[in-house]
PDB file of C-alpha atoms and ligand atoms in Angstrom:
ATOM      1  CA  UNK C 141      13.858  -6.631  43.902  1.00 61.00           C
ATOM      2  CA  UNK C 142      11.201  -7.917  41.552  1.00 69.00           C
ATOM      3  CA  UNK C 143      10.772  -5.890  38.347  1.00 78.00           C
ATOM      4  CA  UNK C 144       7.096  -5.343  38.978  1.00 85.00           C
ATOM      5  CA  UNK C 145       5.407  -4.330  42.166  1.00 88.00           C
ATOM      6  CA  UNK C 146       2.247  -6.019  43.373  1.00 95.00           C
ATOM      7  CA  UNK C 147      -0.653  -3.625  42.851  1.00 95.00           C
ATOM      8  CA  UNK C 148      -2.914  -2.979  45.812  1.00 97.00           C
ATOM      9  CA  UNK C 149      -6.620  -2.560  46.479  1.00 97.00           C
ATOM     10  CA  UNK C 150      -8.084   0.572  44.954  1.00 96.00           C
ATOM     11  CA  UNK C 151      -6.184   0.280  41.671  1.00 97.00           C
ATOM     12  CA  UNK C 152      -8.773  -0.046  38.866  1.00 96.00           C
ATOM     13  CA  UNK C 153      -6.895  -2.914  37.147  1.00 97.00           C
ATOM     14  CA  UNK C 154      -7.940  -5.227  39.989  1.00 98.00           C
ATOM     15  CA  UNK C 155     -11.597  -4.680  39.033  1.00 98.00           C
ATOM     16  CA  UNK C 156     -11.198  -5.259  35.302  1.00 98.00           C
ATOM     17  CA  UNK C 157     -12.123  -8.489  33.545  1.00 98.00           C
ATOM     18  CA  UNK C 158      -8.807  -9.713  32.134  1.00 98.00           C
ATOM     19  CA  UNK C 159      -8.363 -10.535  28.437  1.00 98.00           C
ATOM     20  CA  UNK C 160      -7.787 -14.108  27.233  1.00 98.00           C
ATOM     21  CA  UNK C 161      -4.239 -15.048  26.266  1.00 97.00           C
ATOM     22  CA  UNK C 162      -3.740 -15.956  22.621  1.00 94.00           C
ATOM     23  CA  UNK C 163      -0.452 -17.406  21.468  1.00 91.00           C
ATOM     24  CA  UNK C 164       2.178 -18.206  24.096  1.00 93.00           C
ATOM     25  CA  UNK C 165       5.127 -16.134  22.957  1.00 94.00           C
ATOM     26  CA  UNK C 166       8.143 -14.374  24.451  1.00 95.00           C
ATOM     27  CA  UNK C 167       5.974 -11.605  25.840  1.00 96.00           C
ATOM     28  CA  UNK C 168       3.761 -14.051  27.755  1.00 96.00           C
ATOM     29  CA  UNK C 169       6.800 -15.967  29.025  1.00 95.00           C
ATOM     30  CA  UNK C 170       8.322 -12.690  30.256  1.00 96.00           C
ATOM     31  CA  UNK C 171       5.101 -11.810  32.110  1.00 97.00           C
ATOM     32  CA  UNK C 172       5.126 -15.225  33.805  1.00 97.00           C
ATOM     33  CA  UNK C 173       8.767 -14.720  34.782  1.00 96.00           C
ATOM     34  CA  UNK C 174       7.933 -11.320  36.309  1.00 96.00           C
ATOM     35  CA  UNK C 175       4.999 -12.876  38.154  1.00 97.00           C
ATOM     36  CA  UNK C 176       7.216 -15.668  39.531  1.00 95.00           C
ATOM     37  CA  UNK C 177       9.682 -13.080  40.811  1.00 94.00           C
ATOM     38  CA  UNK C 178       6.970 -10.959  42.407  1.00 95.00           C
ATOM     39  CA  UNK C 179       5.367 -14.014  44.046  1.00 95.00           C
ATOM     40  CA  UNK C 180       8.684 -15.254  45.431  1.00 92.00           C
ATOM     41  CA  UNK C 181       9.511 -11.827  46.822  1.00 92.00           C
ATOM     42  CA  UNK C 182       6.123 -11.518  48.524  1.00 91.00           C
ATOM     43  CA  UNK C 183       6.266 -15.111  49.753  1.00 88.00           C
ATOM     44  CA  UNK C 184       2.792 -15.810  48.462  1.00 92.00           C
ATOM     45  CA  UNK C 185       1.248 -19.005  47.090  1.00 95.00           C
ATOM     46  CA  UNK C 186      -0.584 -17.594  44.088  1.00 97.00           C
ATOM     47  CA  UNK C 187      -0.685 -14.551  41.867  1.00 98.00           C
ATOM     48  CA  UNK C 188      -2.823 -13.371  38.960  1.00 98.00           C
ATOM     49  CA  UNK C 189      -1.440 -11.112  36.197  1.00 98.00           C
ATOM     50  CA  UNK C 190      -3.760  -8.171  37.044  1.00 98.00           C
ATOM     51  CA  UNK C 191      -1.943  -8.008  40.375  1.00 98.00           C
ATOM     52  CA  UNK C 192       1.165  -6.821  38.555  1.00 97.00           C
ATOM     53  CA  UNK C 193      -0.900  -4.503  36.391  1.00 96.00           C
ATOM     54  CA  UNK C 194      -1.417  -6.797  33.399  1.00 97.00           C
ATOM     55  CA  UNK C 195      -5.052  -7.431  32.553  1.00 98.00           C
ATOM     56  CA  UNK C 196      -4.569 -10.835  30.928  1.00 98.00           C
ATOM     57  CA  UNK C 197      -5.765 -14.273  31.984  1.00 98.00           C
ATOM     58  CA  UNK C 198      -2.605 -15.685  33.538  1.00 98.00           C
ATOM     59  CA  UNK C 199      -2.331 -17.273  36.980  1.00 98.00           C
ATOM     60  CA  UNK C 200       0.649 -18.751  38.766  1.00 98.00           C
ATOM     61  CA  UNK C 201       0.581 -21.037  41.781  1.00 97.00           C
ATOM     62  CA  UNK C 202       3.501 -22.036  44.004  1.00 96.00           C
ATOM     63  CA  UNK C 203       2.563 -24.031  47.088  1.00 94.00           C
ATOM     64  CA  UNK C 204       6.104 -24.367  48.436  1.00 89.00           C
ATOM     65  CA  UNK C 205       5.226 -21.882  51.210  1.00 86.00           C
ATOM     66  CA  UNK C 206       2.584 -24.327  52.394  1.00 85.00           C
ATOM     67  CA  UNK C 207       4.963 -27.250  52.207  1.00 86.00           C
ATOM     68  CA  UNK C 208       3.933 -28.702  48.843  1.00 88.00           C
ATOM     69  CA  UNK C 209       5.758 -29.147  45.541  1.00 89.00           C
ATOM     70  CA  UNK C 210       2.951 -27.859  43.320  1.00 91.00           C
ATOM     71  CA  UNK C 211       4.114 -25.098  41.016  1.00 93.00           C
ATOM     72  CA  UNK C 212       2.277 -24.076  37.850  1.00 96.00           C
ATOM     73  CA  UNK C 213       1.509 -21.327  35.388  1.00 97.00           C
ATOM     74  CA  UNK C 214      -1.958 -21.450  33.841  1.00 98.00           C
ATOM     75  CA  UNK C 215      -3.326 -19.522  30.893  1.00 98.00           C
ATOM     76  CA  UNK C 216      -7.040 -18.865  30.456  1.00 98.00           C
ATOM     77  CA  UNK C 217      -7.990 -21.028  33.465  1.00 98.00           C
ATOM     78  CA  UNK C 218     -11.688 -21.726  33.738  1.00 98.00           C
ATOM     79  CA  UNK C 219     -13.645 -23.570  36.432  1.00 98.00           C
ATOM     80  CA  UNK C 220     -15.656 -26.297  34.714  1.00 98.00           C
ATOM     81  CA  UNK C 221     -16.914 -28.082  37.827  1.00 98.00           C
ATOM     82  CA  UNK C 222     -17.477 -27.074  41.457  1.00 98.00           C
ATOM     83  CA  UNK C 223     -18.610 -29.337  44.297  1.00 98.00           C
ATOM     84  CA  UNK C 224     -21.882 -28.363  45.941  1.00 98.00           C
ATOM     85  CA  UNK C 225     -20.418 -27.811  49.395  1.00 98.00           C
ATOM     86  CA  UNK C 226     -19.146 -24.551  50.823  1.00 97.00           C
ATOM     87  CA  UNK C 227     -16.169 -24.636  53.135  1.00 97.00           C
ATOM     88  CA  UNK C 228     -14.855 -21.755  55.281  1.00 98.00           C
ATOM     89  CA  UNK C 229     -11.195 -20.735  55.222  1.00 97.00           C
ATOM     90  CA  UNK C 230      -9.285 -17.658  56.330  1.00 96.00           C
ATOM     91  CA  UNK C 231      -8.071 -15.925  53.154  1.00 97.00           C
ATOM     92  CA  UNK C 232      -5.703 -13.077  52.501  1.00 97.00           C
ATOM     93  CA  UNK C 233      -4.398 -11.487  49.305  1.00 97.00           C
ATOM     94  CA  UNK C 234      -1.063  -9.948  48.310  1.00 97.00           C
ATOM     95  CA  UNK C 235      -3.009  -7.014  46.854  1.00 97.00           C
ATOM     96  CA  UNK C 236      -4.831  -6.438  50.149  1.00 97.00           C
ATOM     97  CA  UNK C 237      -1.972  -6.785  52.633  1.00 95.00           C
ATOM     98  CA  UNK C 238      -2.690  -7.467  56.306  1.00 95.00           C
ATOM     99  CA  UNK C 239      -6.391  -8.038  55.662  1.00 97.00           C
ATOM    100  CA  UNK C 240      -7.835 -11.449  56.507  1.00 97.00           C
ATOM    101  CA  UNK C 241     -11.303 -12.878  56.528  1.00 97.00           C
ATOM    102  CA  UNK C 242     -13.381 -16.007  56.184  1.00 98.00           C
ATOM    103  CA  UNK C 243     -14.425 -16.994  52.688  1.00 98.00           C
ATOM    104  CA  UNK C 244     -16.720 -19.942  51.894  1.00 98.00           C
ATOM    105  CA  UNK C 245     -15.912 -21.814  48.698  1.00 98.00           C
ATOM    106  CA  UNK C 246     -16.533 -25.238  47.158  1.00 98.00           C
ATOM    107  CA  UNK C 247     -13.941 -27.729  48.399  1.00 98.00           C
ATOM    108  CA  UNK C 248     -13.411 -29.480  45.061  1.00 98.00           C
ATOM    109  CA  UNK C 249     -13.157 -28.054  41.560  1.00 98.00           C
ATOM    110  CA  UNK C 250     -12.040 -28.944  38.066  1.00 98.00           C
ATOM    111  CA  UNK C 251     -10.182 -26.307  36.111  1.00 98.00           C
ATOM    112  CA  UNK C 252      -9.562 -26.284  32.385  1.00 98.00           C
ATOM    113  CA  UNK C 253      -6.504 -24.301  31.311  1.00 98.00           C
ATOM    114  CA  UNK C 254      -3.638 -24.046  28.883  1.00 97.00           C
ATOM    115  CA  UNK C 255      -0.053 -24.602  29.928  1.00 95.00           C
ATOM    116  CA  UNK C 256       2.883 -22.493  28.781  1.00 93.00           C
ATOM    117  CA  UNK C 257       3.567 -25.085  26.079  1.00 91.00           C
ATOM    118  CA  UNK C 258       0.077 -24.540  24.694  1.00 91.00           C
ATOM    119  CA  UNK C 259      -1.281 -27.863  25.929  1.00 94.00           C
ATOM    120  CA  UNK C 260      -4.888 -28.024  27.166  1.00 96.00           C
ATOM    121  CA  UNK C 261      -5.195 -29.606  30.602  1.00 97.00           C
ATOM    122  CA  UNK C 262      -7.839 -30.283  33.243  1.00 98.00           C
ATOM    123  CA  UNK C 263      -6.779 -30.035  36.879  1.00 97.00           C
ATOM    124  CA  UNK C 264      -8.743 -31.651  39.687  1.00 98.00           C
ATOM    125  CA  UNK C 265      -8.125 -29.731  42.877  1.00 97.00           C
ATOM    126  CA  UNK C 266      -9.101 -29.937  46.520  1.00 96.00           C
ATOM    127  CA  UNK C 267      -7.821 -28.440  49.790  1.00 95.00           C
ATOM    128  CA  UNK C 268      -5.392 -25.542  49.441  1.00 95.00           C
ATOM    129  CA  UNK C 269      -5.010 -25.908  45.660  1.00 97.00           C
ATOM    130  CA  UNK C 270      -8.774 -25.615  45.136  1.00 98.00           C
ATOM    131  CA  UNK C 271      -8.789 -22.586  47.402  1.00 98.00           C
ATOM    132  CA  UNK C 272      -5.937 -20.729  45.728  1.00 97.00           C
ATOM    133  CA  UNK C 273      -7.153 -21.534  42.186  1.00 98.00           C
ATOM    134  CA  UNK C 274     -10.600 -20.108  42.945  1.00 98.00           C
ATOM    135  CA  UNK C 275      -9.074 -17.023  44.550  1.00 98.00           C
ATOM    136  CA  UNK C 276      -6.736 -16.389  41.576  1.00 98.00           C
ATOM    137  CA  UNK C 277      -9.369 -17.075  38.907  1.00 98.00           C
ATOM    138  CA  UNK C 278     -11.595 -14.553  40.701  1.00 98.00           C
ATOM    139  CA  UNK C 279      -8.828 -11.980  40.148  1.00 98.00           C
ATOM    140  CA  UNK C 280      -9.131 -12.549  36.386  1.00 98.00           C
ATOM    141  CA  UNK C 281     -12.798 -11.640  36.648  1.00 98.00           C
ATOM    142  CA  UNK C 282     -12.211  -8.488  38.683  1.00 98.00           C
ATOM    143  CA  UNK C 283     -13.392 -10.169  41.860  1.00 98.00           C
ATOM    144  CA  UNK C 284     -11.622  -9.927  45.223  1.00 98.00           C
ATOM    145  CA  UNK C 285     -11.943 -11.992  48.388  1.00 98.00           C
ATOM    146  CA  UNK C 286     -13.159  -8.835  50.134  1.00 96.00           C
ATOM    147  CA  UNK C 287     -16.399  -9.195  48.177  1.00 97.00           C
ATOM    148  CA  UNK C 288     -17.277 -12.325  50.160  1.00 97.00           C
ATOM    149  CA  UNK C 289     -16.498 -11.108  53.666  1.00 97.00           C
ATOM    150  CA  UNK C 290     -19.115 -10.876  56.384  1.00 97.00           C
ATOM    151  CA  UNK C 291     -19.970  -7.426  57.738  1.00 96.00           C
ATOM    152  CA  UNK C 292     -18.108  -8.432  60.862  1.00 96.00           C
ATOM    153  CA  UNK C 293     -14.907  -9.285  58.984  1.00 96.00           C
ATOM    154  CA  UNK C 294     -15.226  -6.102  56.933  1.00 95.00           C
ATOM    155  CA  UNK C 295     -15.567  -4.036  60.109  1.00 96.00           C
ATOM    156  CA  UNK C 296     -12.580  -5.790  61.663  1.00 96.00           C
ATOM    157  CA  UNK C 297     -10.402  -4.831  58.666  1.00 97.00           C
ATOM    158  CA  UNK C 298     -11.964  -1.424  57.941  1.00 97.00           C
ATOM    159  CA  UNK C 299      -8.969   0.652  58.996  1.00 97.00           C
ATOM    160  CA  UNK C 300      -6.470  -1.292  56.918  1.00 96.00           C
ATOM    161  CA  UNK C 301      -8.774  -1.182  53.912  1.00 96.00           C
ATOM    162  CA  UNK C 302      -9.254   2.595  54.137  1.00 96.00           C
ATOM    163  CA  UNK C 303      -5.499   3.082  54.529  1.00 96.00           C
ATOM    164  CA  UNK C 304      -4.884   1.142  51.299  1.00 95.00           C
ATOM    165  CA  UNK C 305      -7.529   3.150  49.467  1.00 96.00           C
ATOM    166  CA  UNK C 306      -6.075   6.425  50.763  1.00 96.00           C
ATOM    167  CA  UNK C 307      -2.606   5.424  49.592  1.00 95.00           C
ATOM    168  CA  UNK C 308      -3.882   4.641  46.087  1.00 96.00           C
ATOM    169  CA  UNK C 309      -6.041   7.769  45.990  1.00 95.00           C
ATOM    170  CA  UNK C 310      -2.891   9.825  46.570  1.00 95.00           C
ATOM    171  CA  UNK C 311      -0.897   7.860  44.014  1.00 94.00           C
ATOM    172  CA  UNK C 312      -3.541   7.587  41.266  1.00 93.00           C
ATOM    173  CA  UNK C 313      -5.946  10.420  41.960  1.00 92.00           C
ATOM    174  CA  UNK C 314      -8.852   7.957  41.980  1.00 90.00           C
ATOM    175  CA  UNK C 315      -9.653   4.452  43.158  1.00 93.00           C
ATOM    176  CA  UNK C 316     -11.938   1.601  42.176  1.00 93.00           C
ATOM    177  CA  UNK C 317     -13.664  -0.064  45.133  1.00 91.00           C
TER     178      UNK C 317
HETATM  179 NI1   NI D 569      -5.385 -12.255  45.755  1.00 81.41          NI
END
């Protein structure tokens, strides 16, 4: 089992704006390792550090579940360009299990980030990579894909969402919507 559980909707950490990462040291490498383990266990394609309870600007991507080789860990990722279009896609989130809904996002972006070796890079992304990067960077800003759903999609998922909130209310005594 992964050392850290994936935190679910209602936990306040998911609504916090995460802190920038400074120096890449042992502590940061250990967080990335924990994130990799959690992502592999959940069979996801992307994870942001707040999802394991760490409010720092770290994102990992592993597209092997969608048949691609792309695997990366990004520190302080920032979208520096977005195409003007807006493309629909059915999104889900490991922190909001069993909830799905259509989210419109730009189809092409450029992301500036630091790698784990401290190098500054710019990634040009389209298709699934653009999608997952935007979703994960949103997590660093306390934003969730739920925020974009239509009333119809929200209604469709209402029961699952309330069940998650109820679970966290019991566990934490309070929730953040
Ligand atoms: Ni997510």
